[in-house]
Amino acid sequence: MADNTNKANYPALVAKVNDEYTLVINRGSEHGVTKGDHFLVYYVDPEELKDPETGESLGNLEVIRGTGTATHVQPRMTTIKS
């Protein structure tokens, strides 16, 4: 396995949505991804949530879209199927 010390592994970003069940992310074998790896797919809601009691920021909600498995891994991108 390559030395990934200086590479940002996660979170990966979606580079392309192929269809309802398949997408491509911007991480691949150069980043330590291997065929069969499992991924949680989510997006970050842009609205910042605040605590209703204190008004303190709770951050942004991560909305789960699904899960998927790496089916094809290239050096710098991976195809994931749900």
Tab-separated table of N, CA, C and O in Angstrom:
chain	number	residue	atom	x	y	z
A	1	MET	N	0.848	-1.178	0.000
A	1	MET	CA	0.000	0.000	0.000
A	1	MET	C	0.889	1.235	0.000
A	1	MET	O	1.914	1.280	0.661
A	2	ALA	N	0.463	2.246	-0.712
A	2	ALA	CA	1.215	3.497	-0.806
A	2	ALA	C	1.154	4.258	0.510
A	2	ALA	O	0.226	4.104	1.289
A	3	ASP	N	2.151	5.096	0.740
A	3	ASP	CA	2.180	5.956	1.917
A	3	ASP	C	1.206	7.105	1.703
A	3	ASP	O	1.399	7.925	0.827
A	4	ASN	N	0.140	7.145	2.494
A	4	ASN	CA	-0.902	8.161	2.351
A	4	ASN	C	-0.792	9.262	3.391
A	4	ASN	O	-1.744	9.996	3.615
A	5	THR	N	0.354	9.390	4.036
A	5	THR	CA	0.519	10.323	5.135
A	5	THR	C	0.163	11.755	4.748
A	5	THR	O	-0.494	12.458	5.504
A	6	ASN	N	0.564	12.204	3.564
A	6	ASN	CA	0.352	13.594	3.175
A	6	ASN	C	-0.860	13.802	2.276
A	6	ASN	O	-1.050	14.863	1.723
A	7	LYS	N	-1.714	12.798	2.125
A	7	LYS	CA	-2.873	12.922	1.250
A	7	LYS	C	-4.144	13.025	2.070
A	7	LYS	O	-4.311	12.343	3.076
A	8	ALA	N	-5.051	13.874	1.621
A	8	ALA	CA	-6.344	14.008	2.283
A	8	ALA	C	-7.241	12.868	1.805
A	8	ALA	O	-7.637	12.847	0.657
A	9	ASN	N	-7.524	11.911	2.662
A	9	ASN	CA	-8.313	10.754	2.264
A	9	ASN	C	-9.810	10.997	2.325
A	9	ASN	O	-10.541	10.611	1.439
A	10	TYR	N	-10.277	11.601	3.366
A	10	TYR	CA	-11.719	11.729	3.557
A	10	TYR	C	-12.030	13.081	4.133
A	10	TYR	O	-11.224	13.638	4.848
A	11	PRO	N	-13.164	13.662	3.879
A	11	PRO	CA	-14.228	13.061	3.087
A	11	PRO	C	-13.954	13.177	1.591
A	11	PRO	O	-13.415	14.178	1.124
A	12	ALA	N	-14.331	12.149	0.888
A	12	ALA	CA	-14.259	12.174	-0.575
A	12	ALA	C	-15.465	12.944	-1.084
A	12	ALA	O	-16.478	13.060	-0.401
A	13	LEU	N	-15.357	13.466	-2.291
A	13	LEU	CA	-16.467	14.193	-2.894
A	13	LEU	C	-16.967	13.456	-4.119
A	13	LEU	O	-16.207	12.771	-4.804
A	14	VAL	N	-18.252	13.615	-4.395
A	14	VAL	CA	-18.845	12.999	-5.581
A	14	VAL	C	-18.398	13.787	-6.805
A	14	VAL	O	-18.593	14.991	-6.891
A	15	ALA	N	-17.761	13.089	-7.744
A	15	ALA	CA	-17.305	13.710	-8.984
A	15	ALA	C	-18.366	13.602	-10.067
A	15	ALA	O	-18.475	14.478	-10.928
A	16	LYS	N	-19.163	12.521	-10.030
A	16	LYS	CA	-20.193	12.313	-11.041
A	16	LYS	C	-21.240	11.350	-10.514
A	16	LYS	O	-20.904	10.363	-9.859
A	17	VAL	N	-22.507	11.637	-10.821
A	17	VAL	CA	-23.593	10.709	-10.541
A	17	VAL	C	-23.936	10.037	-11.866
A	17	VAL	O	-24.380	10.700	-12.802
A	18	ASN	N	-23.689	8.722	-11.952
A	18	ASN	CA	-23.948	8.005	-13.199
A	18	ASN	C	-25.422	7.688	-13.380
A	18	ASN	O	-25.955	7.831	-14.477
A	19	ASP	N	-26.056	7.214	-12.319
A	19	ASP	CA	-27.483	6.906	-12.342
A	19	ASP	C	-27.968	6.845	-10.897
A	19	ASP	O	-27.225	7.197	-9.986
A	20	GLU	N	-29.179	6.371	-10.701
A	20	GLU	CA	-29.791	6.355	-9.371
A	20	GLU	C	-29.007	5.513	-8.363
A	20	GLU	O	-29.100	5.738	-7.155
A	21	TYR	N	-28.214	4.559	-8.843
A	21	TYR	CA	-27.526	3.629	-7.955
A	21	TYR	C	-26.009	3.668	-8.046
A	21	TYR	O	-25.335	2.924	-7.348
A	22	THR	N	-25.459	4.500	-8.915
A	22	THR	CA	-24.016	4.498	-9.155
A	22	THR	C	-23.452	5.909	-9.164
A	22	THR	O	-24.030	6.807	-9.780
A	23	LEU	N	-22.321	6.090	-8.488
A	23	LEU	CA	-21.635	7.378	-8.515
A	23	LEU	C	-20.138	7.175	-8.503
A	23	LEU	O	-19.650	6.081	-8.246
A	24	VAL	N	-19.412	8.240	-8.819
A	24	VAL	CA	-17.955	8.210	-8.848
A	24	VAL	C	-17.446	9.237	-7.842
A	24	VAL	O	-17.936	10.375	-7.805
A	25	ILE	N	-16.478	8.825	-7.012
A	25	ILE	CA	-15.872	9.745	-6.047
A	25	ILE	C	-14.447	10.074	-6.466
A	25	ILE	O	-13.852	9.367	-7.266
A	26	ASN	N	-13.916	11.137	-5.887
A	26	ASN	CA	-12.581	11.622	-6.248
A	26	ASN	C	-11.478	11.039	-5.371
A	26	ASN	O	-10.513	11.703	-5.028
A	27	ARG	N	-11.580	9.780	-5.037
A	27	ARG	CA	-10.542	9.054	-4.308
A	27	ARG	C	-10.410	7.673	-4.940
A	27	ARG	O	-11.405	7.078	-5.343
A	28	GLY	N	-9.174	7.167	-4.998
A	28	GLY	CA	-8.944	5.862	-5.603
A	28	GLY	C	-7.831	5.113	-4.904
A	28	GLY	O	-7.530	5.361	-3.731
A	29	SER	N	-7.197	4.208	-5.641
A	29	SER	CA	-6.162	3.361	-5.049
A	29	SER	C	-4.987	4.180	-4.505
A	29	SER	O	-4.356	3.778	-3.520
A	30	GLU	N	-4.695	5.332	-5.114
A	30	GLU	CA	-3.631	6.198	-4.587
A	30	GLU	C	-3.952	6.715	-3.187
A	30	GLU	O	-3.069	7.168	-2.469
A	31	HIS	N	-5.234	6.654	-2.815
A	31	HIS	CA	-5.682	7.151	-1.514
A	31	HIS	C	-6.027	6.011	-0.557
A	31	HIS	O	-6.594	6.233	0.501
A	32	GLY	N	-5.728	4.777	-0.960
A	32	GLY	CA	-5.970	3.635	-0.090
A	32	GLY	C	-7.311	2.960	-0.273
A	32	GLY	O	-7.657	2.055	0.486
A	33	VAL	N	-8.112	3.357	-1.262
A	33	VAL	CA	-9.401	2.726	-1.518
A	33	VAL	C	-9.162	1.397	-2.221
A	33	VAL	O	-8.319	1.291	-3.115
A	34	THR	N	-9.901	0.368	-1.815
A	34	THR	CA	-9.817	-0.937	-2.459
A	34	THR	C	-11.218	-1.427	-2.822
A	34	THR	O	-12.212	-1.025	-2.196
A	35	LYS	N	-11.290	-2.284	-3.845
A	35	LYS	CA	-12.569	-2.846	-4.269
A	35	LYS	C	-13.214	-3.550	-3.086
A	35	LYS	O	-12.547	-4.272	-2.342
A	36	GLY	N	-14.505	-3.300	-2.895
A	36	GLY	CA	-15.231	-3.895	-1.775
A	36	GLY	C	-15.356	-2.984	-0.568
A	36	GLY	O	-16.123	-3.286	0.348
A	37	ASP	N	-14.609	-1.878	-0.530
A	37	ASP	CA	-14.747	-0.920	0.579
A	37	ASP	C	-16.179	-0.402	0.620
A	37	ASP	O	-16.832	-0.245	-0.420
A	38	HIS	N	-16.669	-0.133	1.825
A	38	HIS	CA	-18.025	0.382	2.017
A	38	HIS	C	-17.980	1.872	2.336
A	38	HIS	O	-17.085	2.326	3.056
A	39	PHE	N	-18.971	2.602	1.809
A	39	PHE	CA	-19.028	4.052	1.983
A	39	PHE	C	-20.406	4.483	2.458
A	39	PHE	O	-21.419	3.920	2.054
A	40	LEU	N	-20.424	5.490	3.294
A	40	LEU	CA	-21.646	6.179	3.684
A	40	LEU	C	-21.728	7.424	2.819
A	40	LEU	O	-20.783	8.210	2.767
A	41	VAL	N	-22.851	7.592	2.127
A	41	VAL	CA	-23.019	8.723	1.220
A	41	VAL	C	-23.965	9.719	1.886
A	41	VAL	O	-25.080	9.367	2.273
A	42	TYR	N	-23.503	10.961	2.022
A	42	TYR	CA	-24.315	11.988	2.663
A	42	TYR	C	-23.987	13.346	2.073
A	42	TYR	O	-23.007	13.520	1.363
A	43	TYR	N	-24.869	14.308	2.365
A	43	TYR	CA	-24.544	15.695	2.028
A	43	TYR	C	-24.700	16.528	3.283
A	43	TYR	O	-25.364	16.118	4.240
A	44	VAL	N	-24.067	17.675	3.288
A	44	VAL	CA	-24.132	18.569	4.438
A	44	VAL	C	-25.134	19.670	4.123
A	44	VAL	O	-24.968	20.430	3.164
A	45	ASP	N	-26.197	19.734	4.929
A	45	ASP	CA	-27.211	20.770	4.771
A	45	ASP	C	-26.555	22.122	5.039
A	45	ASP	O	-25.878	22.294	6.051
A	46	PRO	N	-26.724	23.094	4.146
A	46	PRO	CA	-26.042	24.383	4.330
A	46	PRO	C	-26.584	25.214	5.499
A	46	PRO	O	-25.913	26.125	5.965
A	47	GLU	N	-27.785	24.874	5.983
A	47	GLU	CA	-28.361	25.643	7.088
A	47	GLU	C	-27.708	25.246	8.416
A	47	GLU	O	-27.712	24.082	8.800
A	48	GLU	N	-27.129	26.234	9.093
A	48	GLU	CA	-26.534	25.979	10.399
A	48	GLU	C	-27.652	25.833	11.431
A	48	GLU	O	-28.567	26.656	11.490
A	49	LEU	N	-27.581	24.789	12.242
A	49	LEU	CA	-28.590	24.572	13.280
A	49	LEU	C	-28.122	25.182	14.589
A	49	LEU	O	-26.939	25.140	14.917
A	50	LYS	N	-29.074	25.740	15.320
A	50	LYS	CA	-28.771	26.347	16.614
A	50	LYS	C	-29.557	25.628	17.698
A	50	LYS	O	-30.684	25.191	17.486
A	51	ASP	N	-28.930	25.524	18.866
A	51	ASP	CA	-29.593	24.916	20.011
A	51	ASP	C	-30.765	25.805	20.414
A	51	ASP	O	-30.576	27.007	20.644
A	52	PRO	N	-31.988	25.250	20.489
A	52	PRO	CA	-33.150	26.080	20.815
A	52	PRO	C	-33.126	26.639	22.242
A	52	PRO	O	-33.787	27.633	22.527
A	53	GLU	N	-32.357	26.034	23.126
A	53	GLU	CA	-32.273	26.533	24.497
A	53	GLU	C	-31.211	27.600	24.662
A	53	GLU	O	-31.449	28.624	25.310
A	54	THR	N	-30.044	27.382	24.083
A	54	THR	CA	-28.911	28.274	24.329
A	54	THR	C	-28.590	29.199	23.162
A	54	THR	O	-27.871	30.173	23.330
A	55	GLY	N	-29.100	28.863	21.970
A	55	GLY	CA	-28.769	29.639	20.787
A	55	GLY	C	-27.386	29.315	20.235
A	55	GLY	O	-26.955	29.860	19.230
A	56	GLU	N	-26.683	28.395	20.904
A	56	GLU	CA	-25.344	27.997	20.487
A	56	GLU	C	-25.416	27.187	19.192
A	56	GLU	O	-26.349	26.414	18.974
A	57	SER	N	-24.413	27.365	18.334
A	57	SER	CA	-24.360	26.628	17.079
A	57	SER	C	-24.169	25.140	17.335
A	57	SER	O	-23.325	24.731	18.122
A	58	LEU	N	-24.986	24.336	16.660
A	58	LEU	CA	-24.839	22.884	16.711
A	58	LEU	C	-24.089	22.379	15.477
A	58	LEU	O	-23.760	21.205	15.386
A	59	GLY	N	-23.858	23.270	14.524
A	59	GLY	CA	-23.186	22.889	13.287
A	59	GLY	C	-24.195	22.633	12.173
A	59	GLY	O	-25.333	23.077	12.229
A	60	ASN	N	-23.764	21.907	11.172
A	60	ASN	CA	-24.608	21.608	10.018
A	60	ASN	C	-24.961	20.127	10.019
A	60	ASN	O	-24.112	19.283	10.302
A	61	LEU	N	-26.188	19.836	9.665
A	61	LEU	CA	-26.689	18.471	9.663
A	61	LEU	C	-26.153	17.688	8.478
A	61	LEU	O	-26.183	18.167	7.339
A	62	GLU	N	-25.628	16.495	8.740
A	62	GLU	CA	-25.221	15.577	7.678
A	62	GLU	C	-26.431	14.702	7.362
A	62	GLU	O	-26.904	13.954	8.213
A	63	VAL	N	-26.952	14.814	6.141
A	63	VAL	CA	-28.153	14.091	5.731
A	63	VAL	C	-27.726	12.837	4.968
A	63	VAL	O	-27.103	12.928	3.903
A	64	ILE	N	-28.049	11.679	5.522
A	64	ILE	CA	-27.662	10.399	4.927
A	64	ILE	C	-28.467	10.163	3.657
A	64	ILE	O	-29.690	10.244	3.652
A	65	ARG	N	-27.759	9.848	2.573
A	65	ARG	CA	-28.394	9.538	1.285
A	65	ARG	C	-28.399	8.038	1.013
A	65	ARG	O	-29.193	7.544	0.244
A	66	GLY	N	-27.455	7.312	1.625
A	66	GLY	CA	-27.397	5.866	1.432
A	66	GLY	C	-26.008	5.329	1.703
A	66	GLY	O	-25.149	6.023	2.222
A	67	THR	N	-25.816	4.071	1.329
A	67	THR	CA	-24.520	3.426	1.468
A	67	THR	C	-24.162	2.789	0.132
A	67	THR	O	-25.028	2.559	-0.715
A	68	GLY	N	-22.889	2.507	-0.053
A	68	GLY	CA	-22.462	1.889	-1.297
A	68	GLY	C	-21.167	1.133	-1.120
A	68	GLY	O	-20.485	1.261	-0.106
A	69	THR	N	-20.835	0.352	-2.142
A	69	THR	CA	-19.641	-0.471	-2.150
A	69	THR	C	-18.797	-0.119	-3.366
A	69	THR	O	-19.334	0.052	-4.471
A	70	ALA	N	-17.498	-0.029	-3.169
A	70	ALA	CA	-16.580	0.246	-4.276
A	70	ALA	C	-16.564	-0.956	-5.211
A	70	ALA	O	-16.224	-2.063	-4.808
A	71	THR	N	-16.963	-0.717	-6.472
A	71	THR	CA	-17.012	-1.806	-7.448
A	71	THR	C	-15.894	-1.716	-8.477
A	71	THR	O	-15.548	-2.711	-9.096
A	72	HIS	N	-15.350	-0.518	-8.688
A	72	HIS	CA	-14.253	-0.338	-9.642
A	72	HIS	C	-13.356	0.776	-9.111
A	72	HIS	O	-13.814	1.906	-8.926
A	73	VAL	N	-12.099	0.437	-8.859
A	73	VAL	CA	-11.162	1.393	-8.274
A	73	VAL	C	-10.061	1.703	-9.276
A	73	VAL	O	-9.393	0.801	-9.772
A	74	GLN	N	-9.897	2.977	-9.580
A	74	GLN	CA	-8.817	3.465	-10.420
A	74	GLN	C	-7.873	4.257	-9.513
A	74	GLN	O	-8.180	4.484	-8.345
A	75	PRO	N	-6.720	4.675	-10.026
A	75	PRO	CA	-5.767	5.367	-9.152
A	75	PRO	C	-6.346	6.587	-8.431
A	75	PRO	O	-6.077	6.788	-7.247
A	76	ARG	N	-7.172	7.397	-9.128
A	76	ARG	CA	-7.642	8.639	-8.508
A	76	ARG	C	-9.154	8.770	-8.453
A	76	ARG	O	-9.676	9.841	-8.111
A	77	MET	N	-9.883	7.708	-8.773
A	77	MET	CA	-11.344	7.740	-8.677
A	77	MET	C	-11.878	6.339	-8.437
A	77	MET	O	-11.221	5.348	-8.748
A	78	THR	N	-13.085	6.277	-7.861
A	78	THR	CA	-13.723	4.998	-7.538
A	78	THR	C	-15.191	5.055	-7.902
A	78	THR	O	-15.875	6.039	-7.616
A	79	THR	N	-15.674	3.972	-8.517
A	79	THR	CA	-17.103	3.824	-8.796
A	79	THR	C	-17.725	3.095	-7.614
A	79	THR	O	-17.217	2.059	-7.175
A	80	ILE	N	-18.830	3.658	-7.124
A	80	ILE	CA	-19.545	3.099	-5.979
A	80	ILE	C	-20.962	2.759	-6.400
A	80	ILE	O	-21.635	3.573	-7.052
A	81	LYS	N	-21.436	1.570	-6.025
A	81	LYS	CA	-22.821	1.159	-6.306
A	81	LYS	C	-23.536	0.911	-4.995
A	81	LYS	O	-22.960	0.360	-4.060
A	82	SER	N	-24.803	1.326	-4.957
A	82	SER	CA	-25.609	1.070	-3.760
A	82	SER	C	-26.408	-0.198	-3.932
A	82	SER	O	-26.503	-0.744	-5.023
